[in-house]
Amino acid sequence: MGDLKTRFTKTYLVIIGVFLAVVLVITAVLILIYVLSSPSDSFELHNAMHNYWEMEKKVLTPYAFVWVICVLLAVTVTCVILLMRLYHKVAEPISELKAATDHICGGDLNTEIIGSEDREINELCRSLDTMRQRLKANQVAEEAARRDRSLLIANISHDMRTPVTTIKGYLQAIRDGVADTPEQVEKCYRHIYAKTEFLEHLAADMTEFSQQESGRLCYHFETVELKAFLKDMAAEYRQETEDKGLAFSLNLPEEAVLIRADRHRLQRVVQNLLSNAMKYNKPGGSIHVSLEAAAPYGYIRVADSGIGIGGDSLKKIFDTFYREDSSRGNVSGHGLGLAIAKQIIENHRGKIWVQSREGQGTEVFLCLPLSQ
């Protein structure tokens, strides 16, 4: 593969070489013609030499004129042929490049831009094809984002409709006097409060997700002792799990486990994992939380004996807005929890992963670097 500079240089050298060759050939031919037409014996030759200037006007001048015309004609024809050949060599890939860019302007991002044997044009083709590939990737990402937004609206609409309907029903019961005893009114208030809490969590998730996506979510890191942290979380959720008929257990090491973390964000992650463990568990099932330290990381494990996750769904659970269709009918959710949890853990320089088999429960692991 050459470059245009080399191609033009070669063309110029060929033109110069052809020019010199043509000049030499035409000169030799004219000299030969002149010699053959000159007198052959020495006397006549002497007289011819003696009358040189006279003969020059009559013989050499036409020869010189023919020589100039032939040289100019030969050089002109040679230059035109070589320049036309060079033009086609350069113009052809440029025309193809223009056609490809017209396809891109028309929205066709599947047409590959083919390279050229000229280095400069080939680099331009590669740059434009890279731009095409990025535009196509952006187009695919934009289409995926559009689908995600549609799914988000559908999920949130579904998840808001049920609590709003429930709140409306209980308020009507209180207003119409259907709940006519203090116990019934208190029960209505409890349900209303629970549903408003759900809506509050939904709004908080949406706000946090928006901040994560825009890069405006601030982290306030501090030294967190994970044993005490998980004890507090267990105390908060133990009663709720037992009220749902689920067994709750906590296994902690003897030594302290220190990490650098944003306590509030880490609470949001563990809360989400425990909520999922309760939400997707089986009646009479169990939830087990454990902590281990193996330098340089600390490991939190949240395991349940619930319905589990199928193989295909297991690959997508951290995708934004993803949620198994099979669970949509009996539990609420909007598909943001694990996506937010993944972003938070990664911003702590940690990892999160899931092990699960359908019908056999789920284990979620958090890996966080220990404090130095």
CSV table of C-alpha atoms in Angstrom, one decimal:
chain,number,residue,atom,x,y,z
A,1,MET,CA,0.0,0.0,0.0
A,2,GLY,CA,1.5,3.4,-1.1
A,3,ASP,CA,0.6,6.9,-0.4
A,4,LEU,CA,-0.5,9.7,-2.7
A,5,LYS,CA,2.8,11.6,-2.4
A,6,THR,CA,4.6,8.5,-3.7
A,7,ARG,CA,2.1,8.0,-6.4
A,8,PHE,CA,2.3,11.7,-7.6
A,9,THR,CA,6.1,11.6,-7.4
A,10,LYS,CA,6.3,8.4,-9.5
A,11,THR,CA,3.9,10.1,-12.0
A,12,TYR,CA,6.1,13.2,-12.2
A,13,LEU,CA,9.2,11.1,-12.7
A,14,VAL,CA,7.6,9.0,-15.4
A,15,ILE,CA,6.5,12.2,-17.2
A,16,ILE,CA,10.1,13.6,-17.0
A,17,GLY,CA,11.5,10.2,-18.2
A,18,VAL,CA,9.1,10.0,-21.1
A,19,PHE,CA,9.9,13.6,-22.0
A,20,LEU,CA,13.6,13.0,-22.1
A,21,ALA,CA,13.2,9.8,-24.0
A,22,VAL,CA,10.9,11.4,-26.6
A,23,VAL,CA,13.4,14.3,-27.0
A,24,LEU,CA,16.3,11.9,-27.5
A,25,VAL,CA,14.3,9.7,-30.0
A,26,ILE,CA,13.0,12.6,-32.0
A,27,THR,CA,16.4,14.3,-32.1
A,28,ALA,CA,18.1,11.1,-33.2
A,29,VAL,CA,15.5,10.5,-35.9
A,30,LEU,CA,15.8,14.0,-37.2
A,31,ILE,CA,19.6,13.9,-37.2
A,32,LEU,CA,19.5,10.6,-39.1
A,33,ILE,CA,17.1,12.0,-41.6
A,34,TYR,CA,19.3,15.0,-42.0
A,35,VAL,CA,22.5,12.9,-42.5
A,36,LEU,CA,20.8,10.6,-45.0
A,37,SER,CA,19.7,13.6,-47.0
A,38,SER,CA,23.1,15.3,-47.0
A,39,PRO,CA,25.7,15.0,-49.9
A,40,SER,CA,27.8,11.8,-49.7
A,41,ASP,CA,31.2,12.7,-51.2
A,42,SER,CA,33.8,14.8,-49.4
A,43,PHE,CA,33.8,17.7,-51.9
A,44,GLU,CA,30.1,18.1,-51.7
A,45,LEU,CA,30.4,17.7,-47.9
A,46,HIS,CA,33.1,20.4,-47.8
A,47,ASN,CA,30.9,22.7,-49.8
A,48,ALA,CA,27.9,21.8,-47.6
A,49,MET,CA,30.0,22.7,-44.5
A,50,HIS,CA,31.2,25.9,-46.2
A,51,ASN,CA,27.7,26.9,-46.9
A,52,TYR,CA,26.4,25.9,-43.5
A,53,TRP,CA,24.6,29.0,-42.7
A,54,GLU,CA,22.9,29.1,-46.0
A,55,MET,CA,21.7,25.5,-45.6
A,56,GLU,CA,20.6,26.1,-42.0
A,57,LYS,CA,17.9,28.5,-43.1
A,58,LYS,CA,16.6,26.0,-45.7
A,59,VAL,CA,17.1,22.6,-44.0
A,60,LEU,CA,17.7,22.9,-40.3
A,61,THR,CA,14.9,25.3,-39.6
A,62,PRO,CA,12.1,23.0,-40.8
A,63,TYR,CA,13.7,20.1,-38.9
A,64,ALA,CA,13.8,22.2,-35.7
A,65,PHE,CA,10.2,23.2,-36.2
A,66,VAL,CA,9.1,19.6,-36.7
A,67,TRP,CA,11.3,18.6,-33.7
A,68,VAL,CA,9.5,21.1,-31.4
A,69,ILE,CA,6.0,20.1,-32.6
A,70,CYS,CA,6.7,16.4,-32.2
A,71,VAL,CA,8.2,16.9,-28.7
A,72,LEU,CA,5.3,19.0,-27.5
A,73,LEU,CA,2.7,16.7,-29.0
A,74,ALA,CA,4.4,13.6,-27.5
A,75,VAL,CA,4.8,15.2,-24.1
A,76,THR,CA,1.2,16.5,-24.1
A,77,VAL,CA,-0.2,13.1,-25.0
A,78,THR,CA,2.0,11.3,-22.4
A,79,CYS,CA,1.0,13.8,-19.6
A,80,VAL,CA,-2.7,13.5,-20.5
A,81,ILE,CA,-2.6,9.7,-20.4
A,82,LEU,CA,-0.7,9.5,-17.2
A,83,LEU,CA,-2.7,12.2,-15.4
A,84,MET,CA,-6.0,10.6,-16.5
A,85,ARG,CA,-4.7,7.3,-15.2
A,86,LEU,CA,-3.8,9.0,-11.9
A,87,TYR,CA,-7.1,10.7,-11.7
A,88,HIS,CA,-9.0,7.5,-12.1
A,89,LYS,CA,-6.9,5.8,-9.4
A,90,VAL,CA,-7.6,8.7,-7.0
A,91,ALA,CA,-11.1,9.6,-8.0
A,92,GLU,CA,-12.5,6.0,-8.0
A,93,PRO,CA,-12.1,5.4,-4.2
A,94,ILE,CA,-13.2,9.0,-3.5
A,95,SER,CA,-16.4,8.4,-5.5
A,96,GLU,CA,-17.0,5.2,-3.5
A,97,LEU,CA,-16.3,7.1,-0.3
A,98,LYS,CA,-18.8,9.7,-1.3
A,99,ALA,CA,-21.4,7.1,-2.0
A,100,ALA,CA,-20.8,5.5,1.4
A,101,THR,CA,-21.1,8.8,3.2
A,102,ASP,CA,-24.4,9.4,1.3
A,103,HIS,CA,-25.7,6.1,2.7
A,104,ILE,CA,-24.7,7.2,6.2
A,105,CYS,CA,-26.4,10.6,5.7
A,106,GLY,CA,-29.5,8.7,4.6
A,107,GLY,CA,-29.5,6.7,7.8
A,108,ASP,CA,-28.0,3.4,6.4
A,109,LEU,CA,-25.3,2.5,9.0
A,110,ASN,CA,-24.9,-1.1,7.7
A,111,THR,CA,-22.9,-0.3,4.6
A,112,GLU,CA,-19.2,-0.9,5.3
A,113,ILE,CA,-16.7,1.6,3.9
A,114,ILE,CA,-14.1,-0.3,2.0
A,115,GLY,CA,-10.4,0.8,2.2
A,116,SER,CA,-8.2,2.0,-0.7
A,117,GLU,CA,-4.7,1.0,-1.8
A,118,ASP,CA,-3.5,4.6,-1.2
A,119,ARG,CA,-2.5,5.1,2.4
A,120,GLU,CA,-4.1,8.5,3.0
A,121,ILE,CA,-7.4,7.6,1.4
A,122,ASN,CA,-7.3,4.2,3.3
A,123,GLU,CA,-6.8,6.1,6.6
A,124,LEU,CA,-9.7,8.3,5.7
A,125,CYS,CA,-11.9,5.3,4.9
A,126,ARG,CA,-11.0,3.6,8.2
A,127,SER,CA,-11.8,6.8,10.2
A,128,LEU,CA,-15.1,7.2,8.5
A,129,ASP,CA,-15.9,3.5,9.0
A,130,THR,CA,-15.0,3.8,12.7
A,131,MET,CA,-17.4,6.8,12.8
A,132,ARG,CA,-20.1,4.7,11.1
A,133,GLN,CA,-19.6,1.8,13.6
A,134,ARG,CA,-19.8,4.3,16.5
A,135,LEU,CA,-22.9,5.9,15.1
A,136,LYS,CA,-24.5,2.4,14.7
A,137,ALA,CA,-23.5,1.5,18.3
A,138,ASN,CA,-25.1,4.8,19.5
A,139,GLN,CA,-28.2,4.0,17.4
A,140,VAL,CA,-28.5,0.6,19.0
A,141,ALA,CA,-27.9,2.0,22.5
A,142,GLU,CA,-30.5,4.7,21.8
A,143,GLU,CA,-33.0,2.2,20.7
A,144,ALA,CA,-32.3,0.1,23.8
A,145,ALA,CA,-32.7,3.2,26.0
A,146,ARG,CA,-36.0,3.9,24.3
A,147,ARG,CA,-37.2,0.4,25.0
A,148,ASP,CA,-35.9,0.7,28.6
A,149,ARG,CA,-37.8,4.0,29.0
A,150,SER,CA,-41.0,2.4,27.7
A,151,LEU,CA,-40.5,-0.6,30.0
A,152,LEU,CA,-39.8,1.8,32.9
A,153,ILE,CA,-43.0,3.6,32.3
A,154,ALA,CA,-44.9,0.4,32.0
A,155,ASN,CA,-43.4,-1.1,35.2
A,156,ILE,CA,-43.9,2.1,37.3
A,157,SER,CA,-47.4,2.5,36.0
A,158,HIS,CA,-48.1,-1.1,37.1
A,159,ASP,CA,-46.4,-0.8,40.4
A,160,MET,CA,-48.1,2.5,41.2
A,161,ARG,CA,-51.6,1.4,40.2
A,162,THR,CA,-51.9,-1.3,42.8
A,163,PRO,CA,-51.0,0.8,45.9
A,164,VAL,CA,-52.9,3.8,44.7
A,165,THR,CA,-56.0,1.6,44.2
A,166,THR,CA,-55.5,0.1,47.6
A,167,ILE,CA,-55.1,3.5,49.3
A,168,LYS,CA,-58.2,4.8,47.5
A,169,GLY,CA,-60.2,1.7,48.5
A,170,TYR,CA,-59.3,2.0,52.2
A,171,LEU,CA,-60.0,5.8,52.2
A,172,GLN,CA,-63.4,5.1,50.7
A,173,ALA,CA,-64.1,2.5,53.3
A,174,ILE,CA,-63.3,5.1,56.1
A,175,ARG,CA,-65.3,7.8,54.3
A,176,ASP,CA,-68.4,5.7,53.7
A,177,GLY,CA,-68.4,4.2,57.2
A,178,VAL,CA,-67.7,0.6,56.0
A,179,ALA,CA,-64.8,0.6,58.5
A,180,ASP,CA,-67.0,1.5,61.4
A,181,THR,CA,-64.9,0.3,64.4
A,182,PRO,CA,-61.7,1.7,65.7
A,183,GLU,CA,-59.9,-1.7,65.0
A,184,GLN,CA,-61.1,-1.6,61.3
A,185,VAL,CA,-60.1,2.1,60.9
A,186,GLU,CA,-56.7,1.3,62.5
A,187,LYS,CA,-56.2,-1.6,60.0
A,188,CYS,CA,-57.1,0.7,57.1
A,189,TYR,CA,-54.5,3.3,58.3
A,190,ARG,CA,-51.8,0.6,58.6
A,191,HIS,CA,-52.4,-0.6,55.0
A,192,ILE,CA,-52.5,3.0,53.8
A,193,TYR,CA,-49.2,3.7,55.5
A,194,ALA,CA,-47.6,0.6,54.1
A,195,LYS,CA,-48.6,1.5,50.6
A,196,THR,CA,-47.4,5.1,50.9
A,197,GLU,CA,-44.1,3.7,52.2
A,198,PHE,CA,-43.9,1.6,49.0
A,199,LEU,CA,-44.5,4.7,46.9
A,200,GLU,CA,-41.9,6.6,48.9
A,201,HIS,CA,-39.3,3.9,48.2
A,202,LEU,CA,-40.3,3.8,44.5
A,203,ALA,CA,-39.7,7.6,44.3
A,204,ALA,CA,-36.4,7.2,46.2
A,205,ASP,CA,-35.2,4.5,43.8
A,206,MET,CA,-36.1,6.7,40.8
A,207,THR,CA,-34.3,9.6,42.3
A,208,GLU,CA,-31.2,7.6,43.1
A,209,PHE,CA,-31.2,5.9,39.7
A,210,SER,CA,-31.4,9.3,38.0
A,211,GLN,CA,-28.5,10.6,40.0
A,212,GLN,CA,-26.5,7.5,39.3
A,213,GLU,CA,-27.1,7.8,35.5
A,214,SER,CA,-26.2,11.6,35.5
A,215,GLY,CA,-23.1,11.1,37.7
A,216,ARG,CA,-24.5,13.4,40.4
A,217,LEU,CA,-24.8,10.8,43.1
A,218,CYS,CA,-22.4,11.8,45.9
A,219,TYR,CA,-20.7,9.3,48.2
A,220,HIS,CA,-19.5,10.0,51.7
A,221,PHE,CA,-17.0,7.3,52.6
A,222,GLU,CA,-16.2,6.4,56.2
A,223,THR,CA,-14.8,3.4,58.1
A,224,VAL,CA,-17.6,0.9,58.6
A,225,GLU,CA,-17.4,-2.1,60.8
A,226,LEU,CA,-19.4,-4.8,59.0
A,227,LYS,CA,-20.3,-6.9,62.0
A,228,ALA,CA,-22.1,-4.1,63.8
A,229,PHE,CA,-23.5,-2.9,60.5
A,230,LEU,CA,-25.1,-6.3,59.7
A,231,LYS,CA,-26.3,-6.7,63.3
A,232,ASP,CA,-28.3,-3.5,62.9
A,233,MET,CA,-29.7,-4.6,59.6
A,234,ALA,CA,-30.7,-7.9,61.0
A,235,ALA,CA,-32.4,-6.3,63.9
A,236,GLU,CA,-34.4,-4.1,61.5
A,237,TYR,CA,-35.6,-7.0,59.3
A,238,ARG,CA,-35.8,-9.9,61.8
A,239,GLN,CA,-39.3,-9.1,63.0
A,240,GLU,CA,-40.6,-8.4,59.5
A,241,THR,CA,-39.3,-11.8,58.3
A,242,GLU,CA,-40.8,-13.6,61.2
A,243,ASP,CA,-44.1,-11.9,60.7
A,244,LYS,CA,-44.1,-13.3,57.1
A,245,GLY,CA,-43.4,-16.8,58.5
A,246,LEU,CA,-39.8,-16.9,57.4
A,247,ALA,CA,-36.8,-18.0,59.4
A,248,PHE,CA,-33.9,-15.5,59.7
A,249,SER,CA,-30.3,-16.3,60.7
A,250,LEU,CA,-27.1,-14.3,60.9
A,251,ASN,CA,-23.6,-15.7,60.9
A,252,LEU,CA,-20.7,-13.4,61.8
A,253,PRO,CA,-17.0,-13.9,62.4
A,254,GLU,CA,-15.4,-13.2,65.8
A,255,GLU,CA,-12.9,-10.6,64.5
A,256,ALA,CA,-13.9,-7.1,63.4
A,257,VAL,CA,-14.3,-6.5,59.6
A,258,LEU,CA,-13.5,-3.0,58.6
A,259,ILE,CA,-14.2,-1.4,55.1
A,260,ARG,CA,-14.4,2.1,53.6
A,261,ALA,CA,-17.9,2.6,52.5
A,262,ASP,CA,-20.8,5.0,52.3
A,263,ARG,CA,-23.0,3.7,55.1
A,264,HIS,CA,-26.3,5.0,53.7
A,265,ARG,CA,-25.6,3.6,50.2
A,266,LEU,CA,-24.5,0.2,51.5
A,267,GLN,CA,-27.7,0.1,53.6
A,268,ARG,CA,-29.7,0.6,50.4
A,269,VAL,CA,-27.9,-2.4,48.8
A,270,VAL,CA,-28.5,-4.8,51.8
A,271,GLN,CA,-32.1,-3.6,52.2
A,272,ASN,CA,-32.7,-4.4,48.6
A,273,LEU,CA,-31.2,-7.9,48.9
A,274,LEU,CA,-33.2,-8.6,52.1
A,275,SER,CA,-36.4,-7.3,50.5
A,276,ASN,CA,-35.9,-9.5,47.5
A,277,ALA,CA,-35.2,-12.5,49.7
A,278,MET,CA,-38.5,-11.9,51.5
A,279,LYS,CA,-40.4,-11.0,48.3
A,280,TYR,CA,-39.4,-14.1,46.3
A,281,ASN,CA,-39.3,-16.6,49.1
A,282,LYS,CA,-41.5,-19.6,49.7
A,283,PRO,CA,-44.0,-19.9,52.5
A,284,GLY,CA,-42.1,-21.1,55.6
A,285,GLY,CA,-38.8,-20.5,53.9
A,286,SER,CA,-35.6,-19.1,55.3
A,287,ILE,CA,-33.2,-16.2,54.9
A,288,HIS,CA,-29.5,-16.5,55.9
A,289,VAL,CA,-27.0,-13.6,56.1
A,290,SER,CA,-23.3,-14.3,56.6
A,291,LEU,CA,-20.0,-12.4,56.7
A,292,GLU,CA,-16.5,-13.6,56.0
A,293,ALA,CA,-13.2,-11.9,55.7
A,294,ALA,CA,-10.4,-13.2,53.5
A,295,ALA,CA,-7.8,-10.4,52.9
A,296,PRO,CA,-7.9,-8.2,51.0
A,297,TYR,CA,-11.7,-8.5,50.8
A,298,GLY,CA,-14.8,-8.9,53.0
A,299,TYR,CA,-17.7,-11.1,51.7
A,300,ILE,CA,-21.4,-10.6,52.5
A,301,ARG,CA,-23.7,-13.4,51.5
A,302,VAL,CA,-27.5,-13.2,51.5
A,303,ALA,CA,-29.2,-16.5,50.8
A,304,ASP,CA,-32.8,-17.5,50.6
A,305,SER,CA,-34.8,-20.7,50.0
A,306,GLY,CA,-37.2,-19.0,47.6
A,307,ILE,CA,-38.3,-19.6,44.0
A,308,GLY,CA,-34.9,-19.1,42.5
A,309,ILE,CA,-34.0,-17.6,39.1
A,310,GLY,CA,-33.8,-19.4,35.8
A,311,GLY,CA,-30.7,-19.6,33.7
A,312,ASP,CA,-31.6,-17.0,31.0
A,313,SER,CA,-33.0,-14.5,33.6
A,314,LEU,CA,-29.9,-15.0,35.8
A,315,LYS,CA,-27.8,-13.3,33.1
A,316,LYS,CA,-30.0,-10.2,33.0
A,317,ILE,CA,-30.9,-9.5,36.6
A,318,PHE,CA,-28.5,-6.6,36.8
A,319,ASP,CA,-29.9,-5.0,33.7
A,320,THR,CA,-31.7,-1.8,34.3
A,321,PHE,CA,-35.5,-2.3,34.5
A,322,TYR,CA,-35.2,-6.0,34.0
A,323,ARG,CA,-37.6,-8.2,35.9
A,324,GLU,CA,-38.9,-11.7,35.3
A,325,ASP,CA,-42.3,-11.8,33.7
A,326,SER,CA,-43.2,-14.8,35.7
A,327,SER,CA,-43.0,-12.8,39.0
A,328,ARG,CA,-44.9,-9.8,37.8
A,329,GLY,CA,-48.3,-11.1,38.7
A,330,ASN,CA,-47.8,-11.6,42.4
A,331,VAL,CA,-45.1,-9.3,43.6
A,332,SER,CA,-44.3,-5.6,43.0
A,333,GLY,CA,-41.1,-4.2,41.7
A,334,HIS,CA,-39.8,-1.9,39.0
A,335,GLY,CA,-36.5,-3.6,38.0
A,336,LEU,CA,-34.2,-0.9,39.4
A,337,GLY,CA,-33.1,-2.4,42.7
A,338,LEU,CA,-30.3,-4.7,41.6
A,339,ALA,CA,-29.1,-2.3,38.9
A,340,ILE,CA,-28.7,0.4,41.5
A,341,ALA,CA,-27.0,-2.1,43.9
A,342,LYS,CA,-24.5,-3.1,41.2
A,343,GLN,CA,-23.6,0.6,40.5
A,344,ILE,CA,-23.2,1.3,44.2
A,345,ILE,CA,-21.0,-1.8,44.9
A,346,GLU,CA,-18.8,-1.0,41.8
A,347,ASN,CA,-18.4,2.6,43.1
A,348,HIS,CA,-17.0,1.0,46.3
A,349,ARG,CA,-14.5,-0.9,44.1
A,350,GLY,CA,-16.3,-4.1,44.9
A,351,LYS,CA,-18.2,-6.8,43.0
A,352,ILE,CA,-21.7,-8.3,43.2
A,353,TRP,CA,-22.8,-11.6,41.8
A,354,VAL,CA,-25.6,-14.1,42.1
A,355,GLN,CA,-25.9,-17.9,42.2
A,356,SER,CA,-29.3,-19.4,41.8
A,357,ARG,CA,-31.2,-22.3,40.4
A,358,GLU,CA,-34.9,-22.2,39.7
A,359,GLY,CA,-36.9,-23.6,42.5
A,360,GLN,CA,-33.9,-24.0,44.8
A,361,GLY,CA,-33.3,-20.5,46.2
A,362,THR,CA,-30.8,-17.7,45.5
A,363,GLU,CA,-27.5,-16.5,46.9
A,364,VAL,CA,-26.2,-13.0,46.4
A,365,PHE,CA,-22.6,-12.2,47.2
A,366,LEU,CA,-21.0,-8.8,47.9
A,367,CYS,CA,-17.3,-8.5,47.7
A,368,LEU,CA,-15.8,-5.3,49.2
A,369,PRO,CA,-12.2,-4.3,49.8
A,370,LEU,CA,-11.1,-4.3,53.4
A,371,SER,CA,-9.9,-1.0,55.0
A,372,GLN,CA,-6.1,-0.7,55.1
